[in-house]
């Protein structure tokens, strides 16, 4: 097994896959696409999408065309017009949960989110979440969204910065230090929003930015020319963009150059509760953390929120009794 990307491939090494938000979401696809995905030779259970995008979980929408109920699982055959795939929903070990388990009917339109797997050389989905759709317009909207995502977001190659691939030099270390200083400034001052120009006036942040520029240009003749307020602001802006990609801040208002901080207390906790309410509304079913991630990532504000952030926020919601855990990965509103 190798950690290097294939020659001529736009796919980063495996250790960087988790940095890509799409790796943790259920990618919307047609059944035909799911069935045609190629598995990475060295990584069982990981499949290759266009531009070598690694895929583990997908979301499909189709009609139930077969039902096979057994002691430990129920298997639904789901057909979306492009193909049919088996969706296996394992029964909970909790008898009370199984008694309330919903059984879907033939011909019912359902959304299925699950992990791609293979059983007896047949590709299937291990269901994370399945729920019925009452509005038939949902089918057409799903088609449009799946096509749009395939042509835009999914085809965009994931390219982490070079400092993620290589050992950092003095400049990148100083930039990391600057990023941590900005985050510490936000946390210590309990900020919910900040303006870029105001942040640039902080002496320690400005000093770290200048030091990063000097180290980066130490071997260049124009190093002294680049050591100025304008270049310092560019380095600070880049650090904030890194925090934005980490799901910690959101560029809220370009006119005022205003950023909003993302955390449980200010907005993430409420957004997760809203997502659970939205998903569970049709049938009151439990909601997986991956389904919550999909809803959050559909909004610009929470597009880069990580699974770790969601899990930490869910733990806090459990402690405050706003939600309870149905099983290891699924949650319900209290």
Short mmCIF file of C-alpha atoms in Angstrom, two decimals:
data_model
loop_
_atom_site.label_atom_id
_atom_site.label_comp_id
_atom_site.label_asym_id
_atom_site.label_seq_id
_atom_site.Cartn_x
_atom_site.Cartn_y
_atom_site.Cartn_z
CA UNK A 1 0.00 0.00 0.00
CA UNK A 2 1.39 3.38 -0.98
CA UNK A 3 0.69 6.87 0.31
CA UNK A 4 1.68 8.54 -2.95
CA UNK A 5 -0.84 9.71 -5.55
CA UNK A 6 -0.81 7.92 -8.85
CA UNK A 7 1.36 9.42 -11.58
CA UNK A 8 -0.62 12.01 -13.55
CA UNK A 9 -3.38 11.92 -10.94
CA UNK A 10 -4.93 14.97 -9.32
CA UNK A 11 -5.73 12.94 -6.22
CA UNK A 12 -3.65 13.88 -3.15
CA UNK A 13 -2.00 11.21 -0.96
CA UNK A 14 -4.38 9.20 1.22
CA UNK A 15 -3.32 11.01 4.40
CA UNK A 16 -4.89 14.19 2.98
CA UNK A 17 -8.24 12.71 1.92
CA UNK A 18 -9.84 13.64 5.23
CA UNK A 19 -9.04 17.32 4.62
CA UNK A 20 -11.57 17.35 1.79
CA UNK A 21 -15.11 18.09 3.10
CA UNK A 22 -16.61 15.93 0.32
CA UNK A 23 -14.86 12.88 1.73
CA UNK A 24 -17.14 13.02 4.81
CA UNK A 25 -20.43 13.77 3.02
CA UNK A 26 -22.93 11.68 1.09
CA UNK A 27 -22.30 12.69 -2.52
CA UNK A 28 -25.54 12.95 -4.52
CA UNK A 29 -25.44 10.50 -7.44
CA UNK A 30 -27.58 8.47 -9.77
CA UNK A 31 -27.62 4.71 -9.18
CA UNK A 32 -25.89 4.14 -12.52
CA UNK A 33 -22.97 6.30 -11.35
CA UNK A 34 -22.70 4.41 -8.06
CA UNK A 35 -22.63 1.07 -9.86
CA UNK A 36 -19.94 2.25 -12.30
CA UNK A 37 -17.51 3.67 -9.72
CA UNK A 38 -14.08 2.05 -9.77
CA UNK A 39 -12.59 0.90 -6.48
CA UNK A 40 -9.11 2.10 -5.59
CA UNK A 41 -6.85 -0.98 -5.95
CA UNK A 42 -5.02 -0.40 -2.66
CA UNK A 43 -7.94 0.91 -0.59
CA UNK A 44 -10.87 -1.46 -0.13
CA UNK A 45 -14.21 0.33 0.23
CA UNK A 46 -12.96 3.59 -1.32
CA UNK A 47 -14.09 4.41 -4.84
CA UNK A 48 -12.84 6.74 -7.55
CA UNK A 49 -15.04 9.52 -8.95
CA UNK A 50 -14.04 11.95 -11.71
CA UNK A 51 -10.77 13.82 -11.06
CA UNK A 52 -9.85 10.92 -8.77
CA UNK A 53 -12.23 12.14 -6.08
CA UNK A 54 -12.29 9.45 -3.33
CA UNK A 55 -15.87 8.40 -2.48
CA UNK A 56 -17.14 6.30 0.42
CA UNK A 57 -20.74 7.44 1.00
CA UNK A 58 -23.44 8.51 -1.45
CA UNK A 59 -27.02 9.71 -1.51
CA UNK A 60 -29.59 8.42 -4.01
CA UNK A 61 -33.29 8.98 -4.54
CA UNK A 62 -35.62 6.44 -6.13
CA UNK A 63 -38.59 4.15 -5.79
CA UNK A 64 -38.73 1.00 -3.66
CA UNK A 65 -39.09 -1.91 -6.10
CA UNK A 66 -38.34 -4.82 -3.75
CA UNK A 67 -38.33 -5.57 -0.02
CA UNK A 68 -36.58 -8.41 1.74
CA UNK A 69 -37.14 -8.50 5.52
CA UNK A 70 -34.88 -10.75 7.57
CA UNK A 71 -34.00 -11.13 11.22
CA UNK A 72 -30.97 -8.83 11.21
CA UNK A 73 -31.64 -6.52 8.29
CA UNK A 74 -34.14 -5.29 5.74
CA UNK A 75 -32.98 -4.92 2.15
CA UNK A 76 -34.74 -2.47 -0.17
CA UNK A 77 -34.24 -2.50 -3.90
CA UNK A 78 -34.25 1.15 -4.97
CA UNK A 79 -34.65 2.18 -8.62
CA UNK A 80 -34.09 5.77 -9.81
CA UNK A 81 -34.60 5.12 -13.51
CA UNK A 82 -30.89 4.80 -14.25
CA UNK A 83 -30.48 1.51 -12.38
CA UNK A 84 -31.38 -0.48 -9.28
CA UNK A 85 -29.29 -0.98 -6.16
CA UNK A 86 -29.83 -2.92 -2.93
CA UNK A 87 -29.96 -0.80 0.23
CA UNK A 88 -29.38 -2.79 3.41
CA UNK A 89 -30.73 -1.39 6.65
CA UNK A 90 -29.40 -3.26 9.66
CA UNK A 91 -31.77 -3.68 12.59
CA UNK A 92 -30.86 -2.18 15.93
CA UNK A 93 -29.98 -4.48 18.82
CA UNK A 94 -32.44 -2.46 20.92
CA UNK A 95 -35.86 -4.24 20.77
CA UNK A 96 -37.75 -1.00 21.49
CA UNK A 97 -36.16 0.61 18.44
CA UNK A 98 -37.03 -2.31 16.20
CA UNK A 99 -40.67 -2.21 17.28
CA UNK A 100 -40.93 1.36 16.04
CA UNK A 101 -38.90 0.72 12.89
CA UNK A 102 -40.67 2.01 9.81
CA UNK A 103 -41.18 -0.39 6.93
CA UNK A 104 -41.46 1.28 3.53
CA UNK A 105 -43.85 0.15 0.83
CA UNK A 106 -43.35 -0.92 -2.75
CA UNK A 107 -43.55 2.07 -5.08
CA UNK A 108 -42.66 4.54 -2.35
CA UNK A 109 -40.24 7.35 -3.20
CA UNK A 110 -37.36 7.40 -0.71
CA UNK A 111 -34.07 9.16 -0.15
CA UNK A 112 -31.25 6.83 0.88
CA UNK A 113 -27.88 7.78 2.31
CA UNK A 114 -25.37 5.02 2.79
CA UNK A 115 -21.89 3.60 2.55
CA UNK A 116 -20.92 1.77 -0.63
CA UNK A 117 -20.15 -1.89 -0.04
CA UNK A 118 -20.03 -5.21 -1.91
CA UNK A 119 -21.78 -8.47 -1.03
CA UNK A 120 -21.42 -11.57 -3.17
CA UNK A 121 -19.83 -9.46 -5.91
CA UNK A 122 -22.89 -7.19 -6.02
CA UNK A 123 -22.57 -3.52 -5.13
CA UNK A 124 -24.97 -2.25 -2.46
CA UNK A 125 -25.45 0.50 0.11
CA UNK A 126 -25.23 0.01 3.86
CA UNK A 127 -27.94 2.46 4.92
CA UNK A 128 -27.03 5.34 7.21
CA UNK A 129 -30.39 7.02 6.72
CA UNK A 130 -33.55 6.33 4.72
CA UNK A 131 -36.70 8.41 4.70
CA UNK A 132 -39.79 8.80 2.48
CA UNK A 133 -40.46 11.76 0.17
CA UNK A 134 -44.02 13.01 0.01
CA UNK A 135 -43.44 15.71 -2.63
CA UNK A 136 -42.94 14.18 -6.09
CA UNK A 137 -41.16 17.36 -7.21
CA UNK A 138 -38.30 16.20 -4.98
CA UNK A 139 -37.31 13.68 -7.64
CA UNK A 140 -36.77 16.29 -10.35
CA UNK A 141 -35.02 18.64 -7.93
CA UNK A 142 -32.67 15.81 -6.95
CA UNK A 143 -31.84 15.16 -10.61
CA UNK A 144 -31.03 18.83 -11.18
CA UNK A 145 -28.93 19.05 -8.04
CA UNK A 146 -27.02 15.83 -8.80
CA UNK A 147 -26.21 16.99 -12.34
CA UNK A 148 -25.20 20.45 -11.15
CA UNK A 149 -22.94 19.07 -8.40
CA UNK A 150 -21.36 16.62 -10.84
CA UNK A 151 -20.56 19.42 -13.29
CA UNK A 152 -19.26 21.85 -10.67
CA UNK A 153 -18.34 20.84 -7.10
CA UNK A 154 -17.49 17.17 -7.69
CA UNK A 155 -15.31 17.90 -10.73
CA UNK A 156 -13.26 20.51 -8.91
CA UNK A 157 -9.93 18.87 -8.00
CA UNK A 158 -9.04 18.98 -4.32
CA UNK A 159 -5.63 20.60 -3.95
CA UNK A 160 -4.39 21.21 -0.40
CA UNK A 161 -1.70 23.86 -0.08
CA UNK A 162 1.91 22.76 -0.63
CA UNK A 163 2.67 23.14 3.06
CA UNK A 164 0.26 20.24 3.70
CA UNK A 165 2.31 17.96 1.43
CA UNK A 166 5.81 18.93 2.47
CA UNK A 167 7.61 19.64 5.69
CA UNK A 168 7.12 23.29 6.59
CA UNK A 169 10.03 25.73 6.46
CA UNK A 170 10.42 28.76 8.68
CA UNK A 171 7.89 30.80 6.69
CA UNK A 172 5.12 28.19 6.81
CA UNK A 173 5.80 27.63 10.51
CA UNK A 174 5.42 31.34 11.10
CA UNK A 175 2.19 31.35 9.05
CA UNK A 176 0.87 28.50 11.21
CA UNK A 177 1.81 30.55 14.26
CA UNK A 178 -0.09 33.51 12.80
CA UNK A 179 -3.16 31.36 12.19
CA UNK A 180 -3.09 30.11 15.80
CA UNK A 181 -2.67 33.69 17.06
CA UNK A 182 -5.74 34.85 15.12
CA UNK A 183 -7.78 31.94 16.47
CA UNK A 184 -6.58 32.63 20.02
CA UNK A 185 -7.47 36.33 19.65
CA UNK A 186 -10.99 35.38 18.52
CA UNK A 187 -11.44 32.86 21.34
CA UNK A 188 -10.03 34.93 24.18
CA UNK A 189 -12.15 37.94 23.25
CA UNK A 190 -15.25 35.74 22.75
CA UNK A 191 -15.81 37.31 19.34
CA UNK A 192 -18.84 36.34 17.24
CA UNK A 193 -17.74 38.51 14.31
CA UNK A 194 -14.81 40.69 13.31
CA UNK A 195 -13.75 43.06 10.56
CA UNK A 196 -10.59 42.35 8.64
CA UNK A 197 -9.24 45.90 8.99
CA UNK A 198 -9.70 45.81 12.76
CA UNK A 199 -7.91 42.47 13.06
CA UNK A 200 -4.96 43.82 11.06
CA UNK A 201 -4.43 46.53 13.68
CA UNK A 202 -3.63 43.98 16.39
CA UNK A 203 0.13 44.44 17.10
CA UNK A 204 1.05 40.79 17.67
CA UNK A 205 -0.86 39.62 14.57
CA UNK A 206 0.74 42.32 12.43
CA UNK A 207 4.20 41.45 13.77
CA UNK A 208 3.77 37.73 13.00
CA UNK A 209 2.66 38.59 9.46
CA UNK A 210 5.78 40.72 8.92
CA UNK A 211 8.02 37.96 10.24
CA UNK A 212 6.40 35.43 7.89
CA UNK A 213 7.09 37.72 4.93
CA UNK A 214 10.73 38.20 5.90
CA UNK A 215 11.30 34.46 6.22
CA UNK A 216 9.56 33.73 2.92
CA UNK A 217 11.62 36.31 1.04
CA UNK A 218 14.92 35.81 2.89
CA UNK A 219 16.63 34.51 -0.26
CA UNK A 220 15.10 37.03 -2.64
CA UNK A 221 16.59 40.40 -3.58
CA UNK A 222 13.20 42.07 -3.22
CA UNK A 223 12.67 40.76 0.27
CA UNK A 224 12.90 44.21 1.85
CA UNK A 225 10.48 45.68 -0.69
CA UNK A 226 7.90 43.04 0.15
CA UNK A 227 8.09 43.75 3.88
CA UNK A 228 5.29 46.29 4.08
CA UNK A 229 1.72 46.83 5.38
CA UNK A 230 0.13 45.66 2.12
CA UNK A 231 2.01 42.35 2.10
CA UNK A 232 1.30 41.85 5.80
CA UNK A 233 -2.42 42.18 5.11
CA UNK A 234 -2.14 39.58 2.33
CA UNK A 235 -0.59 37.09 4.74
CA UNK A 236 -3.25 37.80 7.37
CA UNK A 237 -5.98 37.39 4.76
CA UNK A 238 -4.57 34.03 3.73
CA UNK A 239 -4.54 32.86 7.35
CA UNK A 240 -8.21 33.81 7.70
CA UNK A 241 -8.99 31.95 4.49
CA UNK A 242 -7.31 28.90 6.03
CA UNK A 243 -9.57 29.27 9.08
CA UNK A 244 -12.53 29.55 6.70
CA UNK A 245 -11.53 26.27 5.00
CA UNK A 246 -11.25 24.73 8.47
CA UNK A 247 -14.91 25.65 9.09
CA UNK A 248 -14.07 28.09 11.92
CA UNK A 249 -15.08 31.38 10.29
CA UNK A 250 -17.42 32.50 7.50
CA UNK A 251 -17.03 35.50 5.17
CA UNK A 252 -20.37 37.12 5.94
CA UNK A 253 -20.29 40.58 4.35
CA UNK A 254 -17.87 41.61 1.57
CA UNK A 255 -18.93 45.26 1.71
CA UNK A 256 -17.91 45.60 5.35
CA UNK A 257 -15.18 42.95 5.04
CA UNK A 258 -16.87 41.17 7.95
CA UNK A 259 -16.27 37.60 9.10
CA UNK A 260 -18.58 35.60 11.37
CA UNK A 261 -17.16 33.11 13.85
CA UNK A 262 -18.58 29.57 13.74
CA UNK A 263 -18.93 27.80 17.07
CA UNK A 264 -21.49 25.80 19.02
CA UNK A 265 -22.69 28.60 21.26
CA UNK A 266 -23.10 31.23 18.57
CA UNK A 267 -24.60 29.39 15.60
CA UNK A 268 -23.52 25.78 15.02
CA UNK A 269 -25.60 24.23 17.81
CA UNK A 270 -28.77 25.95 16.58
CA UNK A 271 -27.98 24.98 12.97
CA UNK A 272 -27.60 21.31 13.96
CA UNK A 273 -30.95 21.33 15.79
CA UNK A 274 -32.57 22.92 12.74
CA UNK A 275 -31.00 20.27 10.48
CA UNK A 276 -32.28 17.42 12.68
CA UNK A 277 -35.74 18.98 12.71
CA UNK A 278 -35.72 19.35 8.91
CA UNK A 279 -34.63 15.76 8.22
CA UNK A 280 -36.81 14.06 10.80
CA UNK A 281 -39.95 16.11 10.02
CA UNK A 282 -41.52 13.63 7.52
CA UNK A 283 -41.50 10.59 9.81
CA UNK A 284 -39.87 11.59 13.10
CA UNK A 285 -37.05 9.13 12.44
CA UNK A 286 -33.60 9.37 13.96
CA UNK A 287 -30.95 11.36 12.08
CA UNK A 288 -27.37 10.30 11.40
CA UNK A 289 -24.47 12.67 11.90
CA UNK A 290 -23.64 12.31 8.20
CA UNK A 291 -27.11 13.46 7.23
CA UNK A 292 -26.61 16.49 9.49
CA UNK A 293 -23.30 17.14 7.72
CA UNK A 294 -25.04 17.07 4.33
CA UNK A 295 -27.59 19.67 5.41
CA UNK A 296 -24.91 21.91 6.92
CA UNK A 297 -22.68 21.66 3.86
CA UNK A 298 -25.57 22.70 1.61
CA UNK A 299 -25.39 26.21 3.15
CA UNK A 300 -22.61 28.69 2.41
CA UNK A 301 -22.07 29.48 6.08
CA UNK A 302 -21.42 25.92 7.23
CA UNK A 303 -20.04 24.52 3.98
CA UNK A 304 -16.60 23.78 5.47
CA UNK A 305 -17.69 22.63 8.93
CA UNK A 306 -15.87 19.40 9.81
CA UNK A 307 -17.23 16.15 11.19
CA UNK A 308 -15.25 16.73 14.39
CA UNK A 309 -16.97 20.09 14.92
CA UNK A 310 -20.38 18.48 14.42
CA UNK A 311 -19.56 15.64 16.82
CA UNK A 312 -18.32 18.09 19.49
CA UNK A 313 -21.46 20.18 19.10
CA UNK A 314 -23.70 17.08 19.28
CA UNK A 315 -21.96 16.10 22.54
CA UNK A 316 -22.84 19.51 23.97
CA UNK A 317 -26.44 19.13 22.80
CA UNK A 318 -26.54 15.74 24.55
CA UNK A 319 -25.25 17.33 27.75
CA UNK A 320 -27.89 20.09 27.56
CA UNK A 321 -30.63 17.47 26.86
CA UNK A 322 -31.60 19.06 23.54
CA UNK A 323 -31.07 15.73 21.77
CA UNK A 324 -30.65 12.09 22.70
CA UNK A 325 -28.67 9.36 20.97
CA UNK A 326 -30.70 6.61 19.30
CA UNK A 327 -27.56 4.58 18.61
CA UNK A 328 -23.89 5.23 18.05
CA UNK A 329 -24.35 7.51 15.04
CA UNK A 330 -28.01 8.62 15.12
CA UNK A 331 -29.74 11.34 17.09
CA UNK A 332 -33.29 12.50 17.87
CA UNK A 333 -34.73 15.72 19.21
CA UNK A 334 -35.92 15.60 22.80
#
